[in-house]
Short mmCIF file of C-alpha atoms and ligand atoms in Angstrom, two decimals:
data_model
loop_
_atom_site.label_atom_id
_atom_site.label_comp_id
_atom_site.label_asym_id
_atom_site.label_seq_id
_atom_site.Cartn_x
_atom_site.Cartn_y
_atom_site.Cartn_z
CA MET A 5 162.28 50.50 -68.39
CA LYS A 6 159.48 48.30 -67.15
CA LEU A 7 156.08 49.70 -67.92
CA SER A 8 153.12 48.90 -65.78
CA ARG A 9 150.61 46.75 -67.59
CA ARG A 10 148.08 49.37 -66.72
CA GLY A 11 150.19 52.17 -68.15
CA PHE A 12 149.47 54.30 -71.17
CA LEU A 13 152.09 52.74 -73.37
CA THR A 14 151.34 49.12 -72.81
CA VAL A 15 149.00 49.03 -75.76
CA ALA A 16 151.20 51.20 -77.93
CA GLY A 17 150.47 50.49 -81.56
CA GLY A 18 147.43 48.52 -80.46
CA THR A 19 145.73 47.66 -83.71
CA GLY A 20 143.09 45.13 -84.52
CA ALA A 21 139.59 44.96 -83.17
CA ALA A 22 139.82 48.07 -81.07
CA LEU A 23 140.40 50.29 -84.07
CA THR A 24 137.18 49.26 -85.73
CA LEU A 25 135.32 51.07 -82.96
CA THR A 26 133.96 54.42 -83.96
CA ASN A 27 135.85 57.01 -82.05
CA CYS A 28 135.14 60.62 -82.84
CA GLY A 29 138.39 61.61 -81.16
CA LEU A 30 136.84 64.64 -79.51
CA ASN A 31 135.57 65.26 -76.06
CA PRO A 32 131.78 65.36 -76.36
CA SER A 33 131.86 68.40 -74.12
CA PRO A 34 134.65 70.29 -72.43
CA ALA A 35 132.98 69.46 -69.12
CA GLN A 36 133.09 65.80 -69.98
CA ALA A 37 136.18 63.66 -69.52
CA GLY A 38 136.20 60.72 -71.86
CA GLU A 39 136.01 59.54 -75.44
CA LEU A 40 132.70 58.88 -77.15
CA LEU A 41 132.03 55.30 -78.15
CA ARG A 42 129.25 55.01 -80.73
CA SER A 43 126.90 52.07 -81.08
CA GLN A 44 126.87 50.04 -84.29
CA ALA A 45 123.41 48.64 -83.63
CA PRO A 46 120.37 50.62 -84.75
CA LEU A 47 119.14 52.61 -81.78
CA PRO A 48 115.53 52.61 -80.66
CA GLU A 49 113.19 55.56 -80.62
CA PRO A 50 113.23 57.05 -77.15
CA PHE A 51 110.34 56.99 -74.68
CA LYS A 52 108.65 53.82 -75.96
CA VAL A 53 109.51 51.46 -73.11
CA PRO A 54 108.16 51.96 -69.59
CA LEU A 55 110.64 52.58 -66.80
CA PRO A 56 111.29 49.33 -64.92
CA ILE A 57 111.85 49.34 -61.17
CA PRO A 58 114.58 46.89 -60.07
CA PRO A 59 113.03 44.12 -57.92
CA VAL A 60 113.63 44.22 -54.19
CA LYS A 61 115.75 41.30 -52.97
CA LYS A 62 114.07 39.02 -50.42
CA PRO A 63 116.11 37.43 -47.64
CA VAL A 64 116.32 33.64 -47.64
CA ARG A 65 115.97 33.76 -43.87
CA SER A 66 116.03 36.22 -41.01
CA GLU A 67 116.90 35.92 -37.38
CA ALA A 68 117.46 38.35 -34.53
CA GLY A 69 119.18 41.35 -36.10
CA VAL A 70 120.41 39.53 -39.24
CA ASP A 71 118.96 38.99 -42.70
CA TYR A 72 120.55 36.37 -44.97
CA TYR A 73 120.51 36.70 -48.72
CA ARG A 74 121.84 34.69 -51.64
CA VAL A 75 122.83 36.31 -54.91
CA VAL A 76 123.99 34.42 -57.98
CA GLN A 77 126.28 36.32 -60.30
CA ARG A 78 125.54 34.93 -63.71
CA LYS A 79 125.30 35.67 -67.39
CA ALA A 80 121.92 36.39 -68.86
CA SER A 81 120.62 37.41 -72.27
CA LEU A 82 118.43 40.47 -71.97
CA GLU A 83 116.53 42.38 -74.61
CA ILE A 84 117.86 45.88 -73.95
CA LEU A 85 117.56 47.04 -77.55
CA PRO A 86 114.34 45.92 -79.24
CA GLY A 87 114.78 42.71 -81.25
CA LEU A 88 118.38 42.13 -80.13
CA THR A 89 119.84 40.37 -77.13
CA THR A 90 122.66 41.60 -74.94
CA GLU A 91 124.66 39.24 -72.80
CA VAL A 92 125.02 40.82 -69.38
CA LEU A 93 126.97 39.89 -66.27
CA GLY A 94 124.33 40.37 -63.63
CA TYR A 95 123.67 39.91 -59.95
CA ASP A 96 120.87 37.31 -60.25
CA GLY A 97 121.28 37.82 -64.01
CA LEU A 98 119.71 41.29 -63.81
CA LEU A 99 120.83 44.73 -65.00
CA PRO A 100 120.72 46.57 -62.66
CA GLY A 101 120.92 43.92 -59.94
CA PRO A 102 118.18 43.51 -57.33
CA THR A 103 117.71 46.32 -54.81
CA PHE A 104 118.64 45.61 -51.21
CA ASP A 105 116.12 47.37 -49.00
CA VAL A 106 117.41 47.15 -45.45
CA ARG A 107 117.08 48.76 -42.03
CA SER A 108 119.77 50.60 -40.19
CA GLY A 109 120.93 48.43 -37.29
CA ARG A 110 120.16 45.10 -38.99
CA THR A 111 123.06 43.16 -40.45
CA THR A 112 122.90 41.95 -44.04
CA VAL A 113 124.76 38.75 -44.86
CA VAL A 114 124.95 38.08 -48.57
CA GLU A 115 126.13 34.80 -49.95
CA GLN A 116 127.52 35.78 -53.35
CA VAL A 117 127.76 32.85 -55.72
CA ASN A 118 129.96 33.52 -58.71
CA GLN A 119 128.82 31.51 -61.74
CA LEU A 120 130.59 33.81 -64.17
CA ASP A 121 133.74 32.81 -65.98
CA VAL A 122 135.62 35.77 -64.52
CA PRO A 123 136.61 36.53 -60.93
CA THR A 124 134.69 39.30 -59.17
CA ALA A 125 134.85 41.27 -55.92
CA VAL A 126 131.68 42.89 -54.54
CA HIS A 127 131.95 46.29 -52.90
CA LEU A 128 129.19 48.15 -51.07
CA HIS A 129 129.80 51.75 -52.14
CA GLY A 130 129.24 54.10 -49.23
CA GLY A 131 129.08 51.25 -46.73
CA HIS A 132 130.63 51.46 -43.28
CA THR A 133 131.96 47.97 -43.75
CA PRO A 134 134.62 45.81 -42.07
CA ALA A 135 137.70 45.48 -44.30
CA GLU A 136 137.19 41.75 -44.93
CA SER A 137 133.76 42.47 -46.48
CA ASP A 138 134.68 45.67 -48.31
CA GLY A 139 135.51 44.04 -51.62
CA TRP A 140 139.29 44.42 -51.65
CA PRO A 141 140.12 44.22 -55.37
CA LEU A 142 142.22 41.09 -54.94
CA ASP A 143 139.79 39.26 -52.63
CA LEU A 144 138.55 37.26 -55.55
CA LEU A 145 137.36 34.18 -53.74
CA MET A 146 134.04 34.97 -52.24
CA PRO A 147 133.91 34.64 -48.49
CA PRO A 148 130.96 32.50 -47.34
CA GLY A 149 129.07 35.61 -46.40
CA ASP A 150 129.62 39.25 -47.17
CA HIS A 151 128.72 41.03 -43.90
CA GLN A 152 127.20 44.48 -44.17
CA PRO A 153 126.47 45.69 -40.64
CA ASN A 154 124.34 48.64 -41.91
CA THR A 155 125.24 50.59 -38.81
CA GLN A 156 124.94 53.86 -40.65
CA ARG A 157 121.93 56.16 -41.04
CA ALA A 158 119.38 55.93 -43.84
CA ALA A 159 121.09 56.43 -47.20
CA THR A 160 121.12 55.47 -50.86
CA LEU A 161 124.10 53.18 -51.33
CA TRP A 162 124.96 50.94 -54.23
CA TYR A 163 126.95 47.79 -54.74
CA HIS A 164 129.13 46.96 -57.69
CA ASP A 165 132.05 44.89 -58.86
CA HIS A 166 135.53 46.02 -57.79
CA ARG A 167 137.89 43.48 -59.34
CA MET A 168 141.37 44.95 -59.77
CA ASP A 169 142.06 46.10 -63.35
CA TYR A 170 138.61 44.95 -64.55
CA THR A 171 136.09 47.04 -62.62
CA ALA A 172 135.20 49.19 -65.64
CA PRO A 173 134.27 46.39 -68.09
CA GLN A 174 132.52 44.33 -65.41
CA VAL A 175 130.37 47.17 -64.12
CA TYR A 176 129.71 48.17 -67.74
CA ARG A 177 128.35 44.66 -68.42
CA GLY A 178 125.91 44.88 -65.54
CA LEU A 179 127.44 44.27 -62.11
CA PHE A 180 125.78 47.07 -60.14
CA GLY A 181 122.65 47.61 -58.05
CA PHE A 182 121.05 49.66 -55.26
CA HIS A 183 121.43 49.10 -51.52
CA LEU A 184 118.99 51.33 -49.65
CA ILE A 185 119.20 51.78 -45.90
CA HIS A 186 116.15 53.05 -44.00
CA ASP A 187 115.86 54.29 -40.43
CA ASP A 188 113.29 55.74 -38.04
CA GLU A 189 114.42 59.34 -38.51
CA GLU A 190 113.71 59.12 -42.23
CA ASP A 191 110.52 57.07 -41.86
CA ALA A 192 109.04 59.82 -39.68
CA LEU A 193 109.22 62.36 -42.53
CA PRO A 194 106.14 62.98 -44.72
CA LEU A 195 108.08 62.38 -47.95
CA PRO A 196 106.56 60.75 -51.04
CA ALA A 197 106.61 56.96 -50.58
CA GLY A 198 105.39 53.72 -52.10
CA ASP A 199 105.29 53.92 -55.88
CA ARG A 200 106.09 57.63 -55.59
CA GLU A 201 109.58 56.84 -54.30
CA ILE A 202 111.65 55.65 -57.23
CA PRO A 203 115.32 54.69 -57.55
CA LEU A 204 116.83 55.83 -60.87
CA VAL A 205 120.20 54.54 -61.98
CA ILE A 206 121.57 56.27 -65.05
CA ALA A 207 124.37 54.73 -67.11
CA ASP A 208 125.58 55.11 -70.69
CA ARG A 209 126.44 52.10 -72.81
CA ALA A 210 127.26 51.35 -76.46
CA PHE A 211 126.11 48.31 -78.42
CA ALA A 212 127.65 46.28 -81.25
CA GLU A 213 125.59 45.38 -84.30
CA ASP A 214 124.44 42.10 -82.77
CA GLY A 215 123.27 43.84 -79.59
CA SER A 216 126.24 42.88 -77.43
CA PHE A 217 127.90 45.53 -75.31
CA LEU A 218 130.68 47.36 -77.06
CA TYR A 219 133.67 48.04 -74.80
CA PRO A 220 137.15 49.01 -75.97
CA ALA A 221 139.12 46.59 -73.83
CA ALA A 222 142.87 46.56 -74.33
CA ALA A 223 143.78 43.82 -76.78
CA ASP A 224 146.69 42.46 -74.78
CA GLY A 225 145.73 42.46 -71.13
CA PRO A 226 143.74 44.27 -68.50
CA GLY A 227 142.47 47.79 -68.80
CA VAL A 228 141.03 49.85 -71.59
CA GLU A 229 142.43 50.48 -75.05
CA SER A 230 144.80 53.44 -74.84
CA SER A 231 142.70 55.94 -76.81
CA TYR A 232 139.96 55.52 -74.17
CA MET A 233 142.22 56.22 -71.18
CA GLU A 234 140.22 59.38 -70.45
CA GLY A 235 137.15 57.26 -69.87
CA VAL A 236 134.46 55.58 -71.96
CA VAL A 237 131.35 57.61 -72.66
CA ALA A 238 128.70 56.05 -74.86
CA ASP A 239 125.68 57.04 -76.94
CA VAL A 240 122.85 55.10 -75.29
CA THR A 241 121.48 56.28 -71.97
CA LEU A 242 120.03 53.51 -69.85
CA VAL A 243 117.79 54.33 -66.92
CA ASN A 244 117.18 51.29 -64.71
CA GLY A 245 118.63 49.23 -67.56
CA VAL A 246 116.35 50.49 -70.35
CA PRO A 247 117.26 52.98 -73.10
CA TRP A 248 115.45 56.32 -72.67
CA PRO A 249 112.37 55.00 -70.85
CA VAL A 250 109.09 56.74 -70.20
CA HIS A 251 107.27 56.88 -66.89
CA GLU A 252 103.68 57.84 -66.22
CA VAL A 253 103.24 59.98 -63.12
CA ASP A 254 100.38 61.52 -61.18
CA ALA A 255 100.45 65.30 -60.90
CA VAL A 256 101.97 65.07 -57.41
CA ARG A 257 105.34 65.03 -55.66
CA TYR A 258 107.76 62.17 -56.31
CA ARG A 259 110.98 61.20 -54.63
CA PHE A 260 113.81 60.05 -56.88
CA ARG A 261 117.03 58.52 -55.63
CA ILE A 262 119.33 59.22 -58.55
CA LEU A 263 122.57 57.27 -59.00
CA ASN A 264 125.09 57.87 -61.75
CA ALA A 265 126.52 54.42 -62.53
CA ALA A 266 128.25 55.53 -65.74
CA ASN A 267 131.89 54.59 -66.10
CA ALA A 268 133.00 58.13 -66.90
CA ARG A 269 130.08 60.33 -67.93
CA ARG A 270 128.96 63.29 -65.86
CA TYR A 271 125.39 64.53 -66.22
CA GLU A 272 123.84 67.89 -65.68
CA LEU A 273 120.21 66.86 -65.42
CA ALA A 274 117.52 69.40 -66.26
CA PHE A 275 113.87 69.40 -67.27
CA ASP A 276 113.22 70.44 -70.85
CA LYS A 277 110.16 72.40 -69.68
CA GLY A 278 109.72 74.37 -66.50
CA PRO A 279 108.70 74.96 -63.88
CA ALA A 280 109.82 71.74 -62.18
CA THR A 281 113.04 71.86 -60.22
CA PHE A 282 114.94 69.38 -58.11
CA VAL A 283 114.55 69.82 -54.38
CA GLN A 284 117.51 67.95 -52.97
CA ILE A 285 116.80 66.23 -49.65
CA GLY A 286 119.78 63.89 -49.47
CA SER A 287 123.22 63.15 -50.83
CA ASP A 288 125.52 60.09 -50.86
CA GLY A 289 125.40 59.61 -47.10
CA GLY A 290 121.74 60.31 -46.36
CA LEU A 291 119.43 63.22 -45.58
CA LEU A 292 120.59 66.84 -45.61
CA ASP A 293 119.73 69.05 -42.65
CA ALA A 294 117.49 71.19 -44.88
CA PRO A 295 116.30 70.91 -48.48
CA ILE A 296 118.18 72.68 -51.30
CA GLU A 297 116.49 73.64 -54.55
CA HIS A 298 118.45 73.18 -57.80
CA GLU A 299 117.46 74.10 -61.31
CA THR A 300 119.86 71.55 -62.69
CA LEU A 301 121.57 68.63 -61.05
CA MET A 302 125.25 67.99 -61.70
CA ILE A 303 126.02 64.37 -60.96
CA ALA A 304 129.41 62.71 -61.39
CA PRO A 305 130.03 58.95 -61.57
CA ALA A 306 129.07 57.17 -58.31
CA GLU A 307 127.36 60.19 -56.74
CA ARG A 308 123.78 59.96 -55.46
CA PHE A 309 121.21 62.72 -55.19
CA ASP A 310 117.94 62.19 -53.34
CA VAL A 311 115.45 64.69 -54.77
CA ILE A 312 111.78 65.62 -54.76
CA VAL A 313 110.12 66.69 -58.01
CA ASP A 314 106.68 68.28 -57.91
CA PHE A 315 104.63 67.34 -60.97
CA SER A 316 101.55 69.19 -59.67
CA GLN A 317 102.97 72.17 -61.57
CA TYR A 318 101.98 70.41 -64.80
CA GLN A 319 98.63 69.58 -66.37
CA PRO A 320 97.42 66.07 -67.12
CA GLY A 321 98.60 65.31 -70.65
CA ASP A 322 101.84 67.27 -70.27
CA GLU A 323 105.12 65.57 -71.06
CA VAL A 324 108.34 66.65 -69.44
CA THR A 325 111.73 65.21 -70.29
CA LEU A 326 114.83 64.89 -68.21
CA VAL A 327 117.80 65.89 -70.38
CA ASN A 328 121.56 66.15 -69.99
CA ARG A 329 122.76 69.74 -70.35
CA LEU A 330 126.37 68.57 -70.64
CA ASP A 331 125.52 66.69 -73.83
CA ASN A 332 123.44 69.17 -75.83
CA ASN A 333 120.30 68.39 -73.87
CA ALA A 334 120.46 64.73 -74.85
CA ASN A 335 117.44 62.70 -73.75
CA VAL A 336 117.49 60.75 -70.50
CA LEU A 337 113.96 59.94 -69.34
CA ARG A 338 110.44 61.22 -70.09
CA PHE A 339 107.59 61.70 -67.65
CA LYS A 340 103.98 61.69 -68.81
CA VAL A 341 101.75 63.49 -66.39
CA ALA A 342 98.65 61.31 -66.43
CA ARG A 343 96.15 62.70 -63.94
CA LYS A 344 95.56 64.84 -60.91
CA ALA A 345 95.70 62.96 -57.63
CA ALA A 346 95.67 63.51 -53.90
CA ASP A 347 99.05 64.14 -52.28
CA ASP A 348 99.61 64.15 -48.54
CA SER A 349 103.39 64.39 -48.84
CA SER A 350 105.41 67.48 -48.01
CA ILE A 351 109.02 68.56 -47.73
CA PRO A 352 109.82 69.58 -44.16
CA ALA A 353 112.08 72.60 -43.73
CA LYS A 354 114.15 70.52 -41.29
CA LEU A 355 114.99 67.08 -42.60
CA SER A 356 117.55 65.68 -40.23
CA SER A 357 119.65 66.40 -37.21
CA TYR A 358 122.77 65.78 -39.28
CA ALA A 359 125.39 68.23 -38.06
CA VAL A 360 127.67 70.49 -40.01
CA LEU A 361 130.96 69.99 -38.25
CA PRO A 362 133.07 72.93 -37.19
CA LYS A 363 136.36 73.30 -39.04
CA PRO A 364 138.80 71.64 -36.69
CA THR A 365 142.21 72.98 -35.89
CA GLY A 366 145.38 71.05 -35.20
CA VAL A 367 144.25 67.95 -37.07
CA VAL A 368 146.23 65.70 -39.38
CA ARG A 369 146.21 66.97 -42.96
CA ARG A 370 146.86 64.86 -46.01
CA LYS A 371 147.12 65.68 -49.68
CA TRP A 372 145.98 63.31 -52.40
CA ARG A 373 147.10 64.37 -55.87
CA PHE A 374 145.15 62.88 -58.78
CA ARG A 375 147.35 63.23 -61.84
CA ARG A 376 148.24 61.77 -65.13
CA SER A 377 151.88 60.88 -65.18
CA ASP A 378 154.00 60.83 -68.28
CA ALA A 379 157.29 60.38 -66.54
CA GLY A 380 159.01 57.58 -64.72
CA ASP A 381 158.14 53.91 -64.80
CA HIS A 382 154.43 54.33 -64.83
CA LYS A 383 152.80 56.32 -67.57
CA GLY A 384 149.18 56.50 -66.59
CA TRP A 385 146.83 57.72 -63.90
CA THR A 386 148.36 58.08 -60.47
CA ILE A 387 147.65 59.20 -56.93
CA ASN A 388 150.53 61.06 -55.32
CA GLY A 389 152.64 60.00 -58.27
CA LYS A 390 152.08 56.29 -57.72
CA PRO A 391 150.02 53.74 -59.64
CA PHE A 392 147.88 51.42 -57.51
CA ASP A 393 149.87 48.78 -55.70
CA PRO A 394 147.81 46.65 -53.31
CA ALA A 395 150.95 45.97 -51.29
CA VAL A 396 151.69 49.64 -50.63
CA MET A 397 149.76 51.56 -47.96
CA GLN A 398 149.97 55.24 -48.84
CA ALA A 399 148.79 56.24 -45.37
CA GLN A 400 148.21 54.92 -41.87
CA VAL A 401 145.10 56.62 -40.54
CA LYS A 402 144.11 56.55 -36.88
CA LEU A 403 140.52 55.65 -36.10
CA ASP A 404 138.25 58.11 -34.27
CA GLN A 405 140.04 61.31 -35.14
CA TYR A 406 139.17 63.99 -37.65
CA GLU A 407 141.52 64.59 -40.54
CA VAL A 408 141.42 67.17 -43.32
CA TRP A 409 142.07 65.61 -46.70
CA SER A 410 142.83 67.74 -49.74
CA PHE A 411 142.08 66.33 -53.17
CA VAL A 412 144.08 67.98 -55.95
CA THR A 413 143.44 67.35 -59.64
CA ASP A 414 144.83 67.93 -63.10
CA VAL A 415 141.68 67.06 -65.10
CA HIS A 416 138.20 66.08 -63.88
CA HIS A 417 138.23 63.28 -61.30
CA PRO A 418 135.31 62.04 -59.16
CA VAL A 419 137.16 61.11 -55.96
CA HIS A 420 135.78 58.37 -53.71
CA VAL A 421 136.87 57.16 -50.27
CA HIS A 422 135.88 53.81 -48.76
CA LEU A 423 134.65 53.26 -45.18
CA ALA A 424 133.88 56.81 -44.03
CA PRO A 425 131.74 59.63 -45.39
CA PHE A 426 133.09 63.17 -45.37
CA GLN A 427 131.92 66.76 -45.45
CA VAL A 428 133.26 69.24 -47.96
CA LEU A 429 134.97 72.16 -46.20
CA SER A 430 136.06 74.17 -49.21
CA ARG A 431 136.29 74.05 -52.97
CA GLY A 432 138.97 75.98 -54.81
CA GLY A 433 139.83 77.83 -51.60
CA GLY A 434 136.26 79.17 -51.29
CA LYS A 435 133.00 77.85 -49.99
CA PRO A 436 131.76 74.35 -50.82
CA GLY A 437 129.98 74.11 -54.16
CA THR A 438 126.24 73.97 -54.86
CA TYR A 439 126.24 70.17 -54.95
CA ASP A 440 128.59 69.53 -52.04
CA ALA A 441 126.08 69.58 -49.18
CA GLY A 442 125.66 66.81 -46.63
CA TRP A 443 127.64 63.64 -46.09
CA LYS A 444 129.46 62.66 -49.26
CA ASP A 445 131.54 59.65 -50.20
CA THR A 446 132.27 60.78 -53.74
CA VAL A 447 133.10 64.32 -54.74
CA ASP A 448 133.48 65.66 -58.25
CA ILE A 449 136.71 67.62 -58.57
CA ARG A 450 137.06 69.85 -61.58
CA PRO A 451 140.26 70.39 -63.54
CA ALA A 452 143.08 71.93 -61.51
CA GLU A 453 140.97 72.25 -58.42
CA VAL A 454 141.54 71.60 -54.72
CA VAL A 455 138.74 70.32 -52.52
CA ASP A 456 139.22 70.00 -48.75
CA VAL A 457 137.08 67.55 -46.83
CA LEU A 458 136.71 66.64 -43.18
CA ILE A 459 136.79 62.91 -42.59
CA LYS A 460 136.81 60.55 -39.64
CA PHE A 461 137.14 56.78 -39.76
CA THR A 462 135.52 54.69 -37.07
CA ALA A 463 135.08 51.10 -35.92
CA HIS A 464 136.95 49.07 -38.53
CA LYS A 465 140.69 48.53 -38.75
CA GLY A 466 142.11 47.31 -42.01
CA LYS A 467 143.02 48.06 -45.58
CA TYR A 468 140.80 50.46 -47.51
CA LEU A 469 140.86 52.40 -50.75
CA ILE A 470 140.74 55.89 -52.11
CA HIS A 471 140.33 56.14 -55.86
CA CYS A 472 139.00 57.99 -58.83
CA HIS A 473 135.51 56.71 -59.73
CA ASN A 474 136.00 57.32 -63.42
CA LEU A 475 136.28 53.55 -63.83
CA GLU A 476 138.77 53.70 -66.69
CA HIS A 477 141.01 55.88 -64.52
CA GLU A 478 140.53 53.47 -61.63
CA ASP A 479 141.44 50.41 -63.71
CA MET A 480 144.40 52.28 -65.12
CA ALA A 481 145.74 52.51 -61.56
CA MET A 482 144.28 55.74 -60.13
CA MET A 483 143.70 54.09 -56.78
CA ALA A 484 145.60 54.02 -53.50
CA ALA A 485 145.41 51.83 -50.44
CA PHE A 486 145.54 53.13 -46.89
CA GLU A 487 145.27 51.40 -43.57
CA THR A 488 143.10 52.35 -40.62
CA VAL A 489 144.84 51.61 -37.33
CU1 C2O B 510 132.10 52.62 -55.89
CU2 C2O B 510 135.75 51.72 -54.54
O1 C2O B 510 133.94 52.14 -55.27
CU1 CU B 511 133.21 52.56 -52.31
CU1 CU B 512 140.00 60.24 -62.63
#
């Protein structure tokens, strides 16, 4: 029997370095897929370092309708833990990479220069992107320009590495960043802006004694060490690349675009002290039609939530901390309310003309089963019983027609589709869940659940992917190719 190199058994008996990692062997929380990886380095006191804002990338030149950029993927030594250095793989040597701040309707052409000693493939997550620029996991030689037509509406997208079998360790080491698209519809809204509009990327990481990233790579090839097949969750929470930062705010409304860039960790974000809540105004694919208020925010890997938080409910001098309910209220980020200030922002009752689509009848239906397989040639994570094979198209999908896709799980899987956003029609046979509103490109599917979505692909013919965005699952083959025709 030939076992896939990404299968469960390929590292059978794997001894050596991997076993020196501290592995508690328990799920940190029943709601959390993954194994906890503990840092060996001394960890800093939280809330000492100010929250950094990733720099906005400037084009090298612009012409009618097109902005040209150049990004160098390189190693850099950053001081993430005080007094230690961490070697990162970064876009422009940064973690997170620079933020692309672009307009709907203007094309972005990015020259990606790879100065790393590993191959990479850049993918714009949530992008309506031609296949040749979508970051196919085997397109390892960078094309002269990665074309992002940005034809879609305003939304919080992100870009990250997508190299086959190595996405998890390469994203873990730093290859991710924001790509924000703006448009006139969104600009016309009286939402908090300027330094009151803040992107927040949350990711957990573990550090070795010398400050380097700790990652349980398989000793004998691609993928993760077998005891971390469920996913790597770690004990340091980075926000915008800094462990447990602190941010001073005025007692006014702020807009936060929150991205979960963790490999496997899900967060249920909450404030340790009321009365602040999260007023959701957007999801993965842009603005909702109307705001939704949440007491806590459940966010799976790769999901984005665009929210407004009103700090005018606090007094100057108050401190309020964002915590993770799924991890015993572990710290994430602290806000210090500094002073009262004027605020001319508001949250309109109607945000966007985005339409909730009627449930169509007589459309093509497809089932995508996300399962662990312990039988047959491949023992590992599969979709419809098959491990990822870039040569096999699991579906031919016609452009410009609605389809209903059902995602079926065994354990927790955050399911992501390239090229087209979708709307959740039903969860577990009932109504969509609290966090399912709007246009999504990633949807968190709980154990033994079925989620139906309505999807339509447009404009671009080619090979695309559907996969689990738990990056250890993805690298261990929980990915499928399909072709738009
Ligand atoms: Cu964010 Cu195919 O990935
Ligand atoms: Cu994607
Ligand atoms: Cu998964």
